[in-house]
Short mmCIF file of N, CA and C in Angstrom, two decimals:
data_model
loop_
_atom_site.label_atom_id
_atom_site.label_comp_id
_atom_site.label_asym_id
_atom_site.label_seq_id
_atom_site.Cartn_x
_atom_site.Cartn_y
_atom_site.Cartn_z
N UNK S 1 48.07 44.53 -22.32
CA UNK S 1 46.76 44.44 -22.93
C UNK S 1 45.75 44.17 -21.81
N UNK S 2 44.85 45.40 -21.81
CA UNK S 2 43.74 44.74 -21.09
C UNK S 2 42.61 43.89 -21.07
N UNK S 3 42.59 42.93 -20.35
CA UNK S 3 41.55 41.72 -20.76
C UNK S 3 39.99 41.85 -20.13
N UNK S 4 39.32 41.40 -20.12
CA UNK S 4 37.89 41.37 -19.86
C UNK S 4 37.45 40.04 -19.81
N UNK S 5 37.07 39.08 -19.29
CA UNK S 5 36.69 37.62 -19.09
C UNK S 5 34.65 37.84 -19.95
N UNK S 6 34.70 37.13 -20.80
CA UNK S 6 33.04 37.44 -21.31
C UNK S 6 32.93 35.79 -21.94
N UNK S 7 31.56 35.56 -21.35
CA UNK S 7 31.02 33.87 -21.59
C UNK S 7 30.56 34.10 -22.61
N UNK S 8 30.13 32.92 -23.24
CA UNK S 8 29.85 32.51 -24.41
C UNK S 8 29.08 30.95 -24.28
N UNK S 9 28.12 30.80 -24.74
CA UNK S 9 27.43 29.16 -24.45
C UNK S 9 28.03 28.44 -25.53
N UNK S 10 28.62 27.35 -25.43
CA UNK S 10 28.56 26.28 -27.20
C UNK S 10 27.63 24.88 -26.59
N UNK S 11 27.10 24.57 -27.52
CA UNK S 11 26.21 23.65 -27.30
C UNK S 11 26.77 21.97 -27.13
N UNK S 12 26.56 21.40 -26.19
CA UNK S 12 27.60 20.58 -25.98
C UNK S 12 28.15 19.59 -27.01
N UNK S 13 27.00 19.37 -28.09
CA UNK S 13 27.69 18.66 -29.22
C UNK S 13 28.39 19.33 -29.93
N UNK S 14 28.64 20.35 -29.84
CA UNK S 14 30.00 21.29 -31.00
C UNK S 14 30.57 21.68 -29.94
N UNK S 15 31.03 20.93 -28.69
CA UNK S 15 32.52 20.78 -27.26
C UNK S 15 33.47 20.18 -28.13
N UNK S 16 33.62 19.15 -28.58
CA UNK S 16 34.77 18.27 -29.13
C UNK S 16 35.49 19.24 -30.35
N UNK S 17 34.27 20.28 -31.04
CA UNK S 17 34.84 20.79 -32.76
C UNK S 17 35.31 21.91 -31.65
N UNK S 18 35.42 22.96 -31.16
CA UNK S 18 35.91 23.36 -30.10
C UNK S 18 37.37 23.13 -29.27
N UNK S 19 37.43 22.14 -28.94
CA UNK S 19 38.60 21.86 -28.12
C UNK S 19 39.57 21.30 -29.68
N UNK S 20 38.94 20.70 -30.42
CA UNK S 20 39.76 20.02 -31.22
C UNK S 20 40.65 21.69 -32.10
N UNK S 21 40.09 22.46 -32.51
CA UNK S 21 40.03 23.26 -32.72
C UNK S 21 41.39 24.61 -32.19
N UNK S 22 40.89 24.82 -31.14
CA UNK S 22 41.23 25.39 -30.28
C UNK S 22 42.95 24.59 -29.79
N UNK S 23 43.01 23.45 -30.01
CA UNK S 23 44.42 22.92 -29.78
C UNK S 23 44.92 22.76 -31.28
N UNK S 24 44.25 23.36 -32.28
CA UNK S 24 45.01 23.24 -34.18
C UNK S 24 45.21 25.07 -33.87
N UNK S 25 44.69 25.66 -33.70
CA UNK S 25 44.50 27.07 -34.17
C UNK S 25 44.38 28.20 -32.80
N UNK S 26 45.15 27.42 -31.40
CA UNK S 26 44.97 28.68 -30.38
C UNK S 26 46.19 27.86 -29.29
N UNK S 27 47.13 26.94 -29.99
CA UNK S 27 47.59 25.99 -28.82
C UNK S 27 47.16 26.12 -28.06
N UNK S 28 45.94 25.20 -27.69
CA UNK S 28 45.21 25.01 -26.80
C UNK S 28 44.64 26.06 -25.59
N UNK S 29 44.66 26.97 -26.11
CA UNK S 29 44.16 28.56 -25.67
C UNK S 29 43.09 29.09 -25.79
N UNK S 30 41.44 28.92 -25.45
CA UNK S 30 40.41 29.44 -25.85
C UNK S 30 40.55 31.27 -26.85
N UNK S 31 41.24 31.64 -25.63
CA UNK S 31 41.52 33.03 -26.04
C UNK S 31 41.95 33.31 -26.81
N UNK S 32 43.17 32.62 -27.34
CA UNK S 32 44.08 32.58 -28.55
C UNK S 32 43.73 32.18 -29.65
N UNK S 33 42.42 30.86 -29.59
CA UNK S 33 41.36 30.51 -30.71
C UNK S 33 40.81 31.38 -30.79
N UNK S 34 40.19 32.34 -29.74
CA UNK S 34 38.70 33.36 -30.64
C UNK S 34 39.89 34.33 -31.32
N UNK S 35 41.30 35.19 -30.76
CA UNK S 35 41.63 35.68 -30.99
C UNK S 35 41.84 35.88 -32.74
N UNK S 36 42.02 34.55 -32.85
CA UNK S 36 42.71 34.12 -34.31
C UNK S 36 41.10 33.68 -35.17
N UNK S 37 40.52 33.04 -34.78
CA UNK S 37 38.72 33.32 -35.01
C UNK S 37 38.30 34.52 -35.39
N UNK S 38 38.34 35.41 -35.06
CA UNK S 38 38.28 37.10 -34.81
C UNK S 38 39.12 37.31 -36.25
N UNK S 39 39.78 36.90 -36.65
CA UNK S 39 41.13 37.85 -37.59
C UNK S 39 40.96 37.25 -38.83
N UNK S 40 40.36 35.55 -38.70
CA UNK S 40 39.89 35.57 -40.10
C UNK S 40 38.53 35.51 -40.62
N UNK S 41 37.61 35.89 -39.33
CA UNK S 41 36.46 36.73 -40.09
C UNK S 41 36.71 38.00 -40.66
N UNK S 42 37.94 38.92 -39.91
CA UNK S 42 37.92 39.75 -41.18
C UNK S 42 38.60 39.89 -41.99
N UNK S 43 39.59 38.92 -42.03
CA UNK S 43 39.99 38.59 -43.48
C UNK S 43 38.84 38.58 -44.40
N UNK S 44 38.19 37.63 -43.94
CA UNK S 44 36.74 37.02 -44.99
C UNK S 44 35.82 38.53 -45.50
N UNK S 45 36.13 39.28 -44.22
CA UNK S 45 34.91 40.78 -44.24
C UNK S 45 35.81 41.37 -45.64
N UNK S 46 37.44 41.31 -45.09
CA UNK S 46 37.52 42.34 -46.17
C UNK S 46 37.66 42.30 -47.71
N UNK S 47 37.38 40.67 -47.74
CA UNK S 47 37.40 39.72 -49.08
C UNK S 47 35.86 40.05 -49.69
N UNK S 48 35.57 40.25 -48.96
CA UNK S 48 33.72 39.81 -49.36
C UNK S 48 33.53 41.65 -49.62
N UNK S 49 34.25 42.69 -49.32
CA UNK S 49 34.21 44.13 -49.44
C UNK S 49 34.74 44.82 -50.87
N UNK S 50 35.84 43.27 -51.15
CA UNK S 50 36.60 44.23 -51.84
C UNK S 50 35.91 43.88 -53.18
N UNK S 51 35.11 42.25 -52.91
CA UNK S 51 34.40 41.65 -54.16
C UNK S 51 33.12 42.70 -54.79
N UNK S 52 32.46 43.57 -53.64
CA UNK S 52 31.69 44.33 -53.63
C UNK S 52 32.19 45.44 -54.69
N UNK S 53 32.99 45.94 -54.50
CA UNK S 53 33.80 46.83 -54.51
C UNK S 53 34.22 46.70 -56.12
N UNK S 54 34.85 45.57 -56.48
CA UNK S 54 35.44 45.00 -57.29
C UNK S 54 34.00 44.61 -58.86
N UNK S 55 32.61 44.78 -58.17
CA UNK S 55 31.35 44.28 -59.05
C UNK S 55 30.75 46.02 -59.43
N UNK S 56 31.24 46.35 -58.12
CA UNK S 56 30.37 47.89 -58.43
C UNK S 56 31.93 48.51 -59.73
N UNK S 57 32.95 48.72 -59.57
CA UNK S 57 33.89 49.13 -60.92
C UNK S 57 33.41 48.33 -62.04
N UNK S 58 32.78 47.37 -61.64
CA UNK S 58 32.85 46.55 -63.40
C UNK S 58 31.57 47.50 -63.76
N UNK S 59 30.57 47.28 -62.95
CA UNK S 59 29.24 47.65 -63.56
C UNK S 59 29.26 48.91 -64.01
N UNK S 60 30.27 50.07 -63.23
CA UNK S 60 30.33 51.48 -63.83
C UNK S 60 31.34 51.56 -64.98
N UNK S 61 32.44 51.16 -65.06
CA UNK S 61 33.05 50.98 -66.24
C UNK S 61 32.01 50.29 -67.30
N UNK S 62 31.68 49.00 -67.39
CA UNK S 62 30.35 48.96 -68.52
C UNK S 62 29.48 49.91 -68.58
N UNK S 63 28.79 50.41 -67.97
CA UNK S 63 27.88 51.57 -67.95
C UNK S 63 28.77 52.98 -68.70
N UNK S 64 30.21 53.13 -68.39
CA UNK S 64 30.45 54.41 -69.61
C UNK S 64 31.60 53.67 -70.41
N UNK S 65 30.90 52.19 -70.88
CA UNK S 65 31.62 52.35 -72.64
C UNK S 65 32.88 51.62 -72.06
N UNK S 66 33.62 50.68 -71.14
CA UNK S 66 35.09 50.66 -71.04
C UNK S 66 34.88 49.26 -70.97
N UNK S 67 35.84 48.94 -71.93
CA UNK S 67 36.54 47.45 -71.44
C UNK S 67 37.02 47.16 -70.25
N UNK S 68 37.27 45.71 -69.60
CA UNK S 68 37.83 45.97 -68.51
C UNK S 68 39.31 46.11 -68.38
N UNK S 69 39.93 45.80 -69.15
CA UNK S 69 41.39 46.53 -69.87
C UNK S 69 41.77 47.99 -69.86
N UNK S 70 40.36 48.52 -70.35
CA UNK S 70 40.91 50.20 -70.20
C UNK S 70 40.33 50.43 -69.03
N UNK S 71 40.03 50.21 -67.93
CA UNK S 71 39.51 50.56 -67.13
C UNK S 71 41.15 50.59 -66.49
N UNK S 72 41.72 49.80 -66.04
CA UNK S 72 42.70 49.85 -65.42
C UNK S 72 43.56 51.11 -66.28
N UNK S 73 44.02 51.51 -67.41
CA UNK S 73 44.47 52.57 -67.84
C UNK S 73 43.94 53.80 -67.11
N UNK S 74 42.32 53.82 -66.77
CA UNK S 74 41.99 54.81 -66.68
C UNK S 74 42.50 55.43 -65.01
N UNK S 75 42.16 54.12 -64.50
CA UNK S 75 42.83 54.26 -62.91
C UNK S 75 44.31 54.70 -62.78
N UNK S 76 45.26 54.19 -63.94
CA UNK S 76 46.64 54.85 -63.97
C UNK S 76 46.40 56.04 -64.30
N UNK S 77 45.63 56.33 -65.21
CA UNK S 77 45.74 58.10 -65.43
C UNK S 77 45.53 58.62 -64.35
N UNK S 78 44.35 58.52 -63.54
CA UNK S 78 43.88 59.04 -62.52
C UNK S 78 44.96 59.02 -61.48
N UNK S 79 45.48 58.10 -60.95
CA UNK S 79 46.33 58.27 -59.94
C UNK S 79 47.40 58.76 -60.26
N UNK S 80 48.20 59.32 -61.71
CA UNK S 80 49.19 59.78 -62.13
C UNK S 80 48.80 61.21 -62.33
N UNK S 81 47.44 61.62 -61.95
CA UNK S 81 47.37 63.38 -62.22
C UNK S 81 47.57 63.32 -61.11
N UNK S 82 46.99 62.87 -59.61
CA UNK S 82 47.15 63.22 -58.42
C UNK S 82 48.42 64.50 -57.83
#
């Protein structure tokens, strides 16, 4: 893996949430903290996508007439003509 060294400022009163941090969630590895930092922002991205995702089916299923019960039927039909 190729690495790249890139700074970052933290302000010295959030040093301690940092190191404390960084030795729970990177054994004591800056790199290994952002690494793992990095992976559950997008966990969070793809939580917060799928909720999107998940508001826009409700609103179009209400909009043509479907419970949210048959909505899931309708998705089995659909993926069973495929």
């Amino acid at each position: 893996m190729a690495t790249r060294t890139i700074g970052f400022a933290v302000a010295e009163e959030d040093e301690p949430r940092l190191e404390r941090l960084t030795r729970k969630f990177g054994a004591g590895n800056r790199s290994a903290f952002l690494r793992e930092a990095m992976h559950q922002m997008e966990v969070i991205e793809r939580a917060e996508r799928l909720a999107e995702l998940q508001a826009y089916g409700a609103e179009r299923s209400a909009a043509g007439g479907l419970e949210p019960g048959e909505a899931l039927a309708v998705v089995r039909r659909a993926l069973k003509d495929r």
